[in-house]
């Protein structure tokens, strides 16, 4: 199994109530049931106010590298990620569990 973690940081001047951020969050919230390779899907806004914290997170689980690749190339994922590229940067980690 592979745990796919993504942490998003909104760009300077972008707040989480920005239309783009709201649309991006909605796109990811709807992604879980759409991609069959996803065994687990959690996403949401950070609830703490600390300088080192990121703003939004995704925590997902897939069976293997093939499933991860299928998720990453899925059209719904591509569309959601494209939204976030407009107003945020992110870091990822894919760990075997």
PDB file of C-alpha atoms in Angstrom, residues 2 20 24 29 34 39 41 43 46 52 56 62 68-69 72 84-85 87 89-90 94-96:
ATOM      1  CA  UNK A   2       1.122   3.563  -0.637  1.00  0.00           C
ATOM      2  CA  UNK A  20     -10.311  29.849  -6.657  1.00  0.00           C
ATOM      3  CA  UNK A  24     -10.131  23.881  -5.719  1.00  0.00           C
ATOM      4  CA  UNK A  29     -13.602  16.971  -1.952  1.00  0.00           C
ATOM      5  CA  UNK A  34     -14.631   9.341  -8.642  1.00  0.00           C
ATOM      6  CA  UNK A  39      -8.826   3.082  -1.061  1.00  0.00           C
ATOM      7  CA  UNK A  41      -9.478   9.724   0.677  1.00  0.00           C
ATOM      8  CA  UNK A  43      -8.829  16.273   2.429  1.00  0.00           C
ATOM      9  CA  UNK A  46      -5.746  23.243   8.192  1.00  0.00           C
ATOM     10  CA  UNK A  52       5.045  26.526   9.632  1.00  0.00           C
ATOM     11  CA  UNK A  56      -4.779  22.434   2.902  1.00  0.00           C
ATOM     12  CA  UNK A  62      -3.742   3.357  -2.912  1.00  0.00           C
ATOM     13  CA  UNK A  68      -0.929   5.697  -7.706  1.00  0.00           C
ATOM     14  CA  UNK A  69      -0.090   6.336 -11.352  1.00  0.00           C
ATOM     15  CA  UNK A  72      -2.275  10.831 -10.792  1.00  0.00           C
ATOM     16  CA  UNK A  84      -4.511  24.529  -7.474  1.00  0.00           C
ATOM     17  CA  UNK A  85      -1.553  25.433  -9.718  1.00  0.00           C
ATOM     18  CA  UNK A  87      -2.998  29.889  -6.537  1.00  0.00           C
ATOM     19  CA  UNK A  89       2.320  25.492  -4.190  1.00  0.00           C
ATOM     20  CA  UNK A  90       2.576  22.044  -2.659  1.00  0.00           C
ATOM     21  CA  UNK A  94       4.453   8.831  -1.127  1.00  0.00           C
ATOM     22  CA  UNK A  95       5.284   6.283   1.546  1.00  0.00           C
ATOM     23  CA  UNK A  96       4.881   2.524   1.564  1.00  0.00           C
TER      24      UNK A  96
END
